[in-house]
XYZ file of N, CA and C in Angstrom:
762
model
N 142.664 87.550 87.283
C 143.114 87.854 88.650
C 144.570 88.339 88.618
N 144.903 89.851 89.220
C 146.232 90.133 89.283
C 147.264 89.265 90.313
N 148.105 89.226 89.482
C 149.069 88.374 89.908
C 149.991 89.179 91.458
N 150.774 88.870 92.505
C 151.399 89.624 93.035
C 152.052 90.378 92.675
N 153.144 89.842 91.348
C 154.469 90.229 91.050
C 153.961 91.815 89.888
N 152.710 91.688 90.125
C 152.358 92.615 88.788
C 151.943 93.466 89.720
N 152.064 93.613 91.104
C 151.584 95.106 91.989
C 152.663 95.663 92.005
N 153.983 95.085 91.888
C 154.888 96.231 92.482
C 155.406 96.912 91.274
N 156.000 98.214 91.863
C 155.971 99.572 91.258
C 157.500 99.730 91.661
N 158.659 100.313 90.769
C 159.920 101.120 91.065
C 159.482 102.391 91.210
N 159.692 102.991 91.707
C 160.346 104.384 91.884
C 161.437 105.073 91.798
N 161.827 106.023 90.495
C 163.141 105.888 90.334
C 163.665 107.691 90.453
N 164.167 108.358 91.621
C 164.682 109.619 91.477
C 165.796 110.288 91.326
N 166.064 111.338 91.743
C 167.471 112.197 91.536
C 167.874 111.739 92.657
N 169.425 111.479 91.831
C 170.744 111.143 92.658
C 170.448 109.991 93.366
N 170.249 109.034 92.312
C 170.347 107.644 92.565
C 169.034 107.136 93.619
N 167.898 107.729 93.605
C 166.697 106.947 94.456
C 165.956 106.088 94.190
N 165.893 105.494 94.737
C 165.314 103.947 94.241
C 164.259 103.128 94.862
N 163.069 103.359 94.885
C 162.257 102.684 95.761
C 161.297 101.391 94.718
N 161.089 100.062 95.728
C 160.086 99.314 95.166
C 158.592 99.798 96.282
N 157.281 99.670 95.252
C 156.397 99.930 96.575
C 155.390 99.176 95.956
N 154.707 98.634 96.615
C 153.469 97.600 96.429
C 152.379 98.561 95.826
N 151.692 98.589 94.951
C 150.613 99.551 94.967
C 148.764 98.846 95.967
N 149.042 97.675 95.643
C 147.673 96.692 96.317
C 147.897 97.389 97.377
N 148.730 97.891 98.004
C 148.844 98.175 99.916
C 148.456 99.815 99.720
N 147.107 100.140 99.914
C 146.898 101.976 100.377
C 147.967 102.446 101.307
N 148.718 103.737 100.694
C 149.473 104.089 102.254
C 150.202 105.466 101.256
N 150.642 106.336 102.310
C 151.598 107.238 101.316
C 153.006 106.873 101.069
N 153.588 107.231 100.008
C 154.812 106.658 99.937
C 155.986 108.283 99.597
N 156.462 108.556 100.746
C 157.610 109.332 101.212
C 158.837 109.342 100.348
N 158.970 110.622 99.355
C 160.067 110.519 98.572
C 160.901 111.749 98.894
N 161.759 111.900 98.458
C 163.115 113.258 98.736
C 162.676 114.365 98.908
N 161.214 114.600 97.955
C 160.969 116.165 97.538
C 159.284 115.891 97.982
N 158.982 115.063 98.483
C 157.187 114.850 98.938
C 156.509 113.348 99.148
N 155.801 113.338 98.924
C 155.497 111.967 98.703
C 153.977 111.542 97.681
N 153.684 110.516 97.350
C 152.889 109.969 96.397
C 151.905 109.103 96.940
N 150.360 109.115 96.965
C 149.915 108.112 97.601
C 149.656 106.804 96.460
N 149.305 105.350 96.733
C 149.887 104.393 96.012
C 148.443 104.200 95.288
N 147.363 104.711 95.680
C 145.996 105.017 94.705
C 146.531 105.729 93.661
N 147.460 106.860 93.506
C 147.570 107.933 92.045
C 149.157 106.902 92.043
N 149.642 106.445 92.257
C 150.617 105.398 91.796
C 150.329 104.363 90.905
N 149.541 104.072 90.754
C 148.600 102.850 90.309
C 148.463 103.767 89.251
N 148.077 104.631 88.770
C 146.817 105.190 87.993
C 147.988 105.449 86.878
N 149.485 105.172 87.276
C 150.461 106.431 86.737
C 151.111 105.003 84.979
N 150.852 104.830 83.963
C 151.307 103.923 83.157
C 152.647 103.665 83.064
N 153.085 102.014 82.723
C 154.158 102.007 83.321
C 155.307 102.332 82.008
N 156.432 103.280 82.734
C 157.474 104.285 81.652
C 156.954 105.543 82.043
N 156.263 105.982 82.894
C 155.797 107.317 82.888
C 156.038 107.896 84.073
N 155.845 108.761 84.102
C 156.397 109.935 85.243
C 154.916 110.831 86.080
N 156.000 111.414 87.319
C 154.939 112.455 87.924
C 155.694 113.136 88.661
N 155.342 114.474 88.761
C 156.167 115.377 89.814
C 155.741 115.928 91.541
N 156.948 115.554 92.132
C 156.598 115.816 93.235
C 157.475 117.275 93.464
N 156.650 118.331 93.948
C 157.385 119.807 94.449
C 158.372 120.349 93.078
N 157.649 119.839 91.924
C 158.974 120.190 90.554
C 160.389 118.926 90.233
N 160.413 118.054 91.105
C 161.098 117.339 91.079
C 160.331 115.949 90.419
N 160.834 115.444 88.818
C 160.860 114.545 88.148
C 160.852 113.103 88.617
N 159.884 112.195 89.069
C 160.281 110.656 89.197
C 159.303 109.743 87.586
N 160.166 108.522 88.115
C 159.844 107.952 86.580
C 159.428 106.558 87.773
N 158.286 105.914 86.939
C 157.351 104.506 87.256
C 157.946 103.538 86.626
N 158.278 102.477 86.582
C 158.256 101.287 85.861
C 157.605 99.712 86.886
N 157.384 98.903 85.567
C 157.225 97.840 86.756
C 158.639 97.110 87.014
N 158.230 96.556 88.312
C 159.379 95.926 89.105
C 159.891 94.652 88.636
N 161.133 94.689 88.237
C 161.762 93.621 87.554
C 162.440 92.584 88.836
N 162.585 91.382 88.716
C 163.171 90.607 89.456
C 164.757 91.541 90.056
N 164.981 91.750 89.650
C 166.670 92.481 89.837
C 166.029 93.373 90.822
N 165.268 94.169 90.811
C 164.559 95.837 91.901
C 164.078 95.201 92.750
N 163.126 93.475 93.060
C 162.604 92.945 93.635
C 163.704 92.384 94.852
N 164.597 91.565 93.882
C 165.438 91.127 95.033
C 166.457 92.314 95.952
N 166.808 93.012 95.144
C 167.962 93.959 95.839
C 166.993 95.413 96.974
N 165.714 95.706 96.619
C 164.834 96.679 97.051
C 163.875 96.410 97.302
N 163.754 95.049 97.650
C 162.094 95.058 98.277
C 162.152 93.490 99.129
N 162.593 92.480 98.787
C 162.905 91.537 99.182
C 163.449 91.020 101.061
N 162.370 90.709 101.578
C 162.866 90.354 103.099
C 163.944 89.760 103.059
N 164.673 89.969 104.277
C 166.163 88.989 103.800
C 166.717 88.789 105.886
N 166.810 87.447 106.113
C 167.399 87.426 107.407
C 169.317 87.034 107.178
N 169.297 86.781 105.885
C 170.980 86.239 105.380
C 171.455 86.861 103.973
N 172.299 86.597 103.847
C 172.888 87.070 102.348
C 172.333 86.532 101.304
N 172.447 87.500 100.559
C 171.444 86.714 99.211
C 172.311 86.532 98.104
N 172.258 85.725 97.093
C 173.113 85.400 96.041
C 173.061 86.591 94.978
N 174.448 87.506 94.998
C 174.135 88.645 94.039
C 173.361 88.446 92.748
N 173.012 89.272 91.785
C 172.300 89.196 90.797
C 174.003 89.083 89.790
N 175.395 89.131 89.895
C 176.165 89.299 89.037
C 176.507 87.502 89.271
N 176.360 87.126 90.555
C 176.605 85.931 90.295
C 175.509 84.838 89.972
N 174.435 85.756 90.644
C 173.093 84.327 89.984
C 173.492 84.276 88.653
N 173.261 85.540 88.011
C 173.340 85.131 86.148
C 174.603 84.391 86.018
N 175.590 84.223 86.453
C 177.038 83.454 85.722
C 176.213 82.165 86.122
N 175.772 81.220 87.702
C 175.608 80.432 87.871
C 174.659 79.827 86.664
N 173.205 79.931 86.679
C 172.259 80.064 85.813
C 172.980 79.245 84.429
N 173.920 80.186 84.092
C 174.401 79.728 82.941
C 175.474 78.544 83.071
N 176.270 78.209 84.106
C 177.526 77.332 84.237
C 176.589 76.501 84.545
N 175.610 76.242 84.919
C 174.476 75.287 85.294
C 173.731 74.747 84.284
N 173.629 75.148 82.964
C 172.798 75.289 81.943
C 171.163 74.848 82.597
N 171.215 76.212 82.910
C 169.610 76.310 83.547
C 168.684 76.718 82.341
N 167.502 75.996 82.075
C 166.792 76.583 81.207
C 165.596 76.384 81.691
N 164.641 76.501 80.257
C 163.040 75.818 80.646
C 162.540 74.877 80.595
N 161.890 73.743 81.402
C 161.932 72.375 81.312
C 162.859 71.918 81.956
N 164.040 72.491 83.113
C 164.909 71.416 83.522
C 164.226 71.521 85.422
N 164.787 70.379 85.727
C 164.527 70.134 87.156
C 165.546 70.327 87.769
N 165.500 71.637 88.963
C 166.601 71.561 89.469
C 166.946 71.563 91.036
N 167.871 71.336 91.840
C 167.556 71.237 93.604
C 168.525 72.523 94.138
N 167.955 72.699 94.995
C 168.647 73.648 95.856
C 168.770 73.795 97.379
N 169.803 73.994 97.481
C 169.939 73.564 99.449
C 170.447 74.964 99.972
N 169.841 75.559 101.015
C 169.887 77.183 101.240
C 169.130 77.833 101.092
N 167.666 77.508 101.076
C 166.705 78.322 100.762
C 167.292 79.719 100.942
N 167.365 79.922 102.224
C 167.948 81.503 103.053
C 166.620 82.219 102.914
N 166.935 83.429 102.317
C 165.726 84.618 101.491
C 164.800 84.109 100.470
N 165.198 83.070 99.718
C 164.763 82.701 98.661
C 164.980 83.679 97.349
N 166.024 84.660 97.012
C 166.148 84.828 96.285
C 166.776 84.437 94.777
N 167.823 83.540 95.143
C 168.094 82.694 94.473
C 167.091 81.831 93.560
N 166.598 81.301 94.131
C 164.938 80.288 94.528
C 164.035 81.242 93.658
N 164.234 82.369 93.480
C 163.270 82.884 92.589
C 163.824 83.259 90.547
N 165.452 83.016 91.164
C 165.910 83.263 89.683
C 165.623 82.025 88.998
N 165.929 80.541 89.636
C 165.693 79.498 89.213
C 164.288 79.258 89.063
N 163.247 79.688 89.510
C 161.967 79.566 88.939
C 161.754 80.268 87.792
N 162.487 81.430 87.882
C 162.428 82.156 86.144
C 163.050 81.506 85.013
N 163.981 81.037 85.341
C 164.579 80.169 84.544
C 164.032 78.660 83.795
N 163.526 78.300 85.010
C 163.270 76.953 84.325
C 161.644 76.459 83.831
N 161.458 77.598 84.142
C 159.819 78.382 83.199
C 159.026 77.331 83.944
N 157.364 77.060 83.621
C 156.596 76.475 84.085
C 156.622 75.161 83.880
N 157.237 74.183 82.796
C 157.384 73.509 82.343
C 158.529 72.727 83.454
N 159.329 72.930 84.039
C 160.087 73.050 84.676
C 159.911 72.965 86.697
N 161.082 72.556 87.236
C 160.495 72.245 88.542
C 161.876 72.710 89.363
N 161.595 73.470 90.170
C 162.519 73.664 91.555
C 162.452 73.364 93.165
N 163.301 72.493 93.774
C 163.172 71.867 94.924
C 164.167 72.165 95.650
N 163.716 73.179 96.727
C 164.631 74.052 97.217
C 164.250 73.611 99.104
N 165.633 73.451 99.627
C 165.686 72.919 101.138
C 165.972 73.786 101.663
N 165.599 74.295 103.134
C 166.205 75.375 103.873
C 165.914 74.406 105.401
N 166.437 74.526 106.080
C 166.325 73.742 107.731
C 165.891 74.393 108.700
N 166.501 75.995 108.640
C 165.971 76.926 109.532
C 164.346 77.590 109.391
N 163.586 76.746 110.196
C 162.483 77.143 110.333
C 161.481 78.177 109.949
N 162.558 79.910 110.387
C 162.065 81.231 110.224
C 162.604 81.621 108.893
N 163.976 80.899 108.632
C 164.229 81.316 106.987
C 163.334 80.911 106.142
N 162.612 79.410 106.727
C 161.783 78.630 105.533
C 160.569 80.049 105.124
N 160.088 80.220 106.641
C 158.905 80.946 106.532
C 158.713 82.071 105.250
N 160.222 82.683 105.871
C 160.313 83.972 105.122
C 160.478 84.205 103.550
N 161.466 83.187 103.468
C 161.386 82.497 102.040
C 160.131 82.468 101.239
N 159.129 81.588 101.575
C 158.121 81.331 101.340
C 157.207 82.403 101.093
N 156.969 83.220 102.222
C 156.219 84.579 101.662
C 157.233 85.145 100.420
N 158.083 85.294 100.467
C 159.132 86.355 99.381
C 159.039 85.367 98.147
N 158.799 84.174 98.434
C 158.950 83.677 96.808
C 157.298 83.901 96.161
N 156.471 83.531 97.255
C 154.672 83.983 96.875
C 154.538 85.264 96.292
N 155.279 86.318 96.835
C 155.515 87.780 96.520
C 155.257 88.069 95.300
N 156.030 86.999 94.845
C 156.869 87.456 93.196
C 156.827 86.553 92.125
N 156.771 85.513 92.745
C 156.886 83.622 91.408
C 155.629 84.420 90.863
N 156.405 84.014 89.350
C 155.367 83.815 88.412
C 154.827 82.824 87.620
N 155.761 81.497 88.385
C 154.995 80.290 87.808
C 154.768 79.246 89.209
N 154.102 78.524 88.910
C 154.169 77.820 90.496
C 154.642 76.277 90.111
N 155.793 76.855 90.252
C 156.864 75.105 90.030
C 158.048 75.190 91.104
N 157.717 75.980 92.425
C 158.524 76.032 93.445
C 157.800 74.730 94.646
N 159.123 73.738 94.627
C 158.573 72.788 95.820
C 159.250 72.967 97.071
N 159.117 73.451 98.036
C 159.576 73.998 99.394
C 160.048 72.682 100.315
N 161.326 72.273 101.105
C 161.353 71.455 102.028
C 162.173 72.345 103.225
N 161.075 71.970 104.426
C 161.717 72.241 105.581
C 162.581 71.647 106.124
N 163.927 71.082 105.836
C 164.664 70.177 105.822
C 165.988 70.374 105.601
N 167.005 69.523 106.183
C 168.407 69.160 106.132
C 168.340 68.249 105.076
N 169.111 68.625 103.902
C 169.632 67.764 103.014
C 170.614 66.695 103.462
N 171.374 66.458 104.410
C 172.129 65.627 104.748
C 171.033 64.558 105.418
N 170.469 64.762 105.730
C 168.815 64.142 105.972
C 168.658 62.825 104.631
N 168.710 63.417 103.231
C 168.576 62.836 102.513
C 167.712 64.111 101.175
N 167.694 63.836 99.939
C 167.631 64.344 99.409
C 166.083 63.770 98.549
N 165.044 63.849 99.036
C 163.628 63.172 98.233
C 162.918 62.733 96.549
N 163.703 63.636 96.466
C 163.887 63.662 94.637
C 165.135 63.022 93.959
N 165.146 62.784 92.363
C 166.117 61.732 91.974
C 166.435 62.600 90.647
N 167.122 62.078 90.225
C 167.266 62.456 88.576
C 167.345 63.870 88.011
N 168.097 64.578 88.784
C 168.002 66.226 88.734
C 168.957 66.623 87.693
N 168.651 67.419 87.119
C 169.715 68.210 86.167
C 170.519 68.748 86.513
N 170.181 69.460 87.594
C 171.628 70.248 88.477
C 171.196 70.416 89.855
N 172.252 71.224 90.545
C 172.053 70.978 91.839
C 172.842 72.422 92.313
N 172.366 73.049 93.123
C 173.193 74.553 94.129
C 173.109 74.285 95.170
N 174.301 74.324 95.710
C 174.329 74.305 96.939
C 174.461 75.815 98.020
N 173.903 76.283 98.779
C 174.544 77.858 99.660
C 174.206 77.610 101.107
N 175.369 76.306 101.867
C 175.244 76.184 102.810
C 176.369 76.300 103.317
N 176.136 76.280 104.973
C 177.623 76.427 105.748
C 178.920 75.649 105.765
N 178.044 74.240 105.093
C 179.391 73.407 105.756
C 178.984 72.124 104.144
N 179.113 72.875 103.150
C 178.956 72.115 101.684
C 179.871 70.365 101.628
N 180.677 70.340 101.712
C 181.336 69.142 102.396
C 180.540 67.973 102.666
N 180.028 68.196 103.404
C 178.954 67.329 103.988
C 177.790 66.944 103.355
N 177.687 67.492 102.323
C 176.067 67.221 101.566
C 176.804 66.585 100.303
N 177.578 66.531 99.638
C 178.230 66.260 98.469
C 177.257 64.795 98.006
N 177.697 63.791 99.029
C 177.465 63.027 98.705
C 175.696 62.552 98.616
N 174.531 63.426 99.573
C 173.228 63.386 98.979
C 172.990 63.775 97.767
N 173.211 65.075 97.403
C 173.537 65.791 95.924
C 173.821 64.755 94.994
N 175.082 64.119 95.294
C 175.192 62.879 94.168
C 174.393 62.017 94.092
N 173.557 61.648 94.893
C 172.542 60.682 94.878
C 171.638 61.504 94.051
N 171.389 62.450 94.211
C 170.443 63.184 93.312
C 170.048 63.270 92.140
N 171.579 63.692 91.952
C 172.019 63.744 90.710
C 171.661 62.823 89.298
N 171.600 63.358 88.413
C 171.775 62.117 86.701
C 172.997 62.267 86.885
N 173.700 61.087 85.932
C 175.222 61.491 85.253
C 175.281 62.173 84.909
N 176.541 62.750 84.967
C 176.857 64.110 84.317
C 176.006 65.430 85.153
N 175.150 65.605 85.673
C 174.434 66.121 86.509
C 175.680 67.425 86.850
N 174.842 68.758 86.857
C 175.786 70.502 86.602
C 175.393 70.046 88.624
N 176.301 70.666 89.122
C 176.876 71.428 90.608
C 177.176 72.141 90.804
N 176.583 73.346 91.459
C 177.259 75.066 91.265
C 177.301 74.994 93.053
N 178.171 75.684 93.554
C 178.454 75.785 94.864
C 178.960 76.683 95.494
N 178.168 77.768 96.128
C 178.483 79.172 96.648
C 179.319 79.102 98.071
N 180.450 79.592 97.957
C 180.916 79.685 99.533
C 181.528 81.090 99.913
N 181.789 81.362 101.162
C 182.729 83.067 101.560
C 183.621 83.053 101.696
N 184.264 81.802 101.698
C 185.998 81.780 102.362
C 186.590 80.507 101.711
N 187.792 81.029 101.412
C 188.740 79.754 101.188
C 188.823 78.877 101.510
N 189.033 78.778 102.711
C 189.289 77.413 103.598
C 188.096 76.206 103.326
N 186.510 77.061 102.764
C 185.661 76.327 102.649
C 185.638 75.858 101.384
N 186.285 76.778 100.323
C 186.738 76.204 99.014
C 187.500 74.748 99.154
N 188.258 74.918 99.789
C 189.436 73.753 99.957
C 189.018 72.698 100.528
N 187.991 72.557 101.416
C 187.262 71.702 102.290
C 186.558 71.102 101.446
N 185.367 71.393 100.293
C 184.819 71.258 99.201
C 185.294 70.399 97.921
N 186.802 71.225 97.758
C 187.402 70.563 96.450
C 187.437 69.199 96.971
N 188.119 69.025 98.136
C 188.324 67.510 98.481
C 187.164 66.499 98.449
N 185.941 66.658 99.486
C 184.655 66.100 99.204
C 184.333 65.774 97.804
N 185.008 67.171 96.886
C 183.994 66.538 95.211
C 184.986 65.969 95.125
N 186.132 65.504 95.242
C 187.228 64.645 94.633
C 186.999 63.116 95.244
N 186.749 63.087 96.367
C 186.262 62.047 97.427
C 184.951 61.146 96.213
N 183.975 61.957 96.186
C 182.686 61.406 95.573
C 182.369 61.414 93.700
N 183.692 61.877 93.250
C 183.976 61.317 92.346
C 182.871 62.475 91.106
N 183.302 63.698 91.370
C 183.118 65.024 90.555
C 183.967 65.687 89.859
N 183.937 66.015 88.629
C 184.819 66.632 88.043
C 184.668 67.867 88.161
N 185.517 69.126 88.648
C 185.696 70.077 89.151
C 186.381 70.971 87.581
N 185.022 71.820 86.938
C 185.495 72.674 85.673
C 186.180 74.206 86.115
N 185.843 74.545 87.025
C 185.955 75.583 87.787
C 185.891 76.166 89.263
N 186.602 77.017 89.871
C 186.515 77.770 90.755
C 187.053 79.189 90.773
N 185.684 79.958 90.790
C 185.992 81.432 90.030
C 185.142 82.249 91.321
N 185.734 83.650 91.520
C 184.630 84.860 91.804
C 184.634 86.384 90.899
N 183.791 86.661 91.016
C 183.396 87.441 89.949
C 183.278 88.709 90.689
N 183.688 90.290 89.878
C 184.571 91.652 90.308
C 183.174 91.990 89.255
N 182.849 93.158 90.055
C 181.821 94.313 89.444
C 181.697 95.376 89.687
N 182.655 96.934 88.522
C 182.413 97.655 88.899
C 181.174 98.872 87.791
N 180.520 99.507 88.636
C 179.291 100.383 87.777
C 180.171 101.537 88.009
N 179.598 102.123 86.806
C 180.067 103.706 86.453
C 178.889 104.866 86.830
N 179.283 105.782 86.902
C 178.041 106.968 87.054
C 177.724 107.258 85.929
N 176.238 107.484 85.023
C 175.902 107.658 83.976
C 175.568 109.032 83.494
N 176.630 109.888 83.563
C 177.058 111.288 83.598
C 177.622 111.343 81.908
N 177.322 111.537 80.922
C 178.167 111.891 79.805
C 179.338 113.235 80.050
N 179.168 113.787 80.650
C 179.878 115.167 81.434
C 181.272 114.841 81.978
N 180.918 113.443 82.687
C 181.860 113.357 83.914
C 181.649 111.549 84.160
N 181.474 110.748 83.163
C 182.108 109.748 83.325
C 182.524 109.267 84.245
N 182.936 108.466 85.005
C 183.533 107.937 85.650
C 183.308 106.378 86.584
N 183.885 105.912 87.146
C 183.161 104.633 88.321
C 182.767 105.179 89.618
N 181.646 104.747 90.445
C 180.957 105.053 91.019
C 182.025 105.162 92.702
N 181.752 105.522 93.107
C 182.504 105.722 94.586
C 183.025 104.851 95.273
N 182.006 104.028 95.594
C 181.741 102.898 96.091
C 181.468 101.453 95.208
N 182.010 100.598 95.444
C 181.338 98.804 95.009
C 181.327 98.060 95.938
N 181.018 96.942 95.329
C 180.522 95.678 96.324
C 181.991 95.004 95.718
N 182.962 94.703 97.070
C 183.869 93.828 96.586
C 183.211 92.497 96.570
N 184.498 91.751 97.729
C 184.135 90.219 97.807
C 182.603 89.909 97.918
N 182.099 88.914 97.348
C 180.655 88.236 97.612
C 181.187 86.855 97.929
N 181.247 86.103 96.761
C 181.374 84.859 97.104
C 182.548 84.229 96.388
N 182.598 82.787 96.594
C 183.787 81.964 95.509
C 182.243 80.880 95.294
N 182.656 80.581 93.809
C 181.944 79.715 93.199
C 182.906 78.087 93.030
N 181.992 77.208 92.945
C 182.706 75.649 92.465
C 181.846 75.434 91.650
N 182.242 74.848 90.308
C 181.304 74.328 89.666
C 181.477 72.821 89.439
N 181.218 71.718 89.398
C 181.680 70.493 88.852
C 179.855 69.648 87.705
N 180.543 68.274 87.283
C 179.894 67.687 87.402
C 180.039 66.161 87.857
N 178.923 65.966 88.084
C 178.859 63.907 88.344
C 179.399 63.159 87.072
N 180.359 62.101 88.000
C 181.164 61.443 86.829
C 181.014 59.767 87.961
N 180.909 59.039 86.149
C 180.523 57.820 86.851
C 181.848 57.297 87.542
């Protein structure tokens, strides 16, 4: 039985075009120079090409990175792909670890940590807002390729249902306030990665983990710029994505 994550299709054209498209869904799919219907999309192997009006596009399948940034429902901000991977790692996320998360949002996040912590492995991810849960939920069905995602419709300050976690993310409004469920959560030593937009919420934060008795290894944000892939004409791209977020990392200390 095909999996979801194995229908979708990139589309990749001139001067930077970029489409994800479901192929399971019949429909035409509208590109610069014509369009493609998703029956001869399907048919097309993946690395391979087809021309529309003389104009060159190339197929591949859809990688988590094309999924979240080009195809992915989203009612809030989603955790970039430059900072999921740093977190991931300041977290020592692997396969086999159990980990919690508060912010469902999009669930994109929610889907790197299911890649990560492979089948063997378990993710317990809280969101409170009702329509985020929803949406979440379809977008993580979309795409998970293992089913070790446990969903709560819920406020973590509520309390936290699970025990003994390896790590813990937090991407909520008012982080402060949850510190101390998280620690309950937590093992000793237990990784804390903590996404915020503004300073003031940095500073609000440091204090709480100092309060509940966290050792604080870091507070970093991370600068990304892409180049145009021109051998001719070199250069960085026009445009970037400045600010995203500020990160905290700590851990639980007895």
């Amino acid at each position: 039985m095909e999996q979801l994550f194995d229908t979708k299709r990139v589309i990749i054209g001139p001067e930077g075009f970029k489409k994800v498209v479901d192929i399971s869904v019949p429909k035409r799919v509208n590109l610069p120079t014509g369009y493609i219907e998703t029956g001869e999309l399907a048919k097309i192997l993946p690395g391979g090409s087809f021309f529309a009006n003389d104009v060159e596009y190339y197929v591949f399948p859809c990688d988590t990175f094309d999924y979240v940034m080009h195809f992915l429902k989203r009612h809030t901000q989603i955790v970039y792909p430059k900072d999921g991977a740093y977190i991931l790692m300041k977290l020592d996320i692997h396969p086999g670890k159990r980990v919690g998360e508060a912010g469902t949002g999009s669930g994109a996040f929610t889907l790197y940590l299911s890649m990560a912590v492979g089948p063997e492995g378990k993710v317990y991810t809280y969101e409170q807002r009702e329509e985020f849960f929803k949406m979440a939920e379809k977008n993580i069905k979309n795409f998970s390729k293992f089913d070790n995602v446990v969903m709560h419709n819920k406020s973590i300050v509520e309390g936290i249902e699970e025990k003994d976690l390896d790590a813990f993310f937090l991407d909520i409004r008012e982080p402060e306030e949850a510190i101390s469920a998280v620690r309950e959560a937590l093992k000793p030593a237990g990784h804390l990665g903590i996404l915020v937009p503004t300073t003031n919420q940095v500073s609000e934060t440091l204090v709480a983990l100092q309060n509940y008795r966290f050792y604080v290894s870091e507070v970093v944000e991370i600068m990304m710029r892409q180049y145009k892939p021109v051998p001719e004409r070199l250069r960085p791209d026009d445009r970037m994505i400045g600010h995203t977020a500020y990160m905290i990392f700590a851990r639980k200390i007895l």
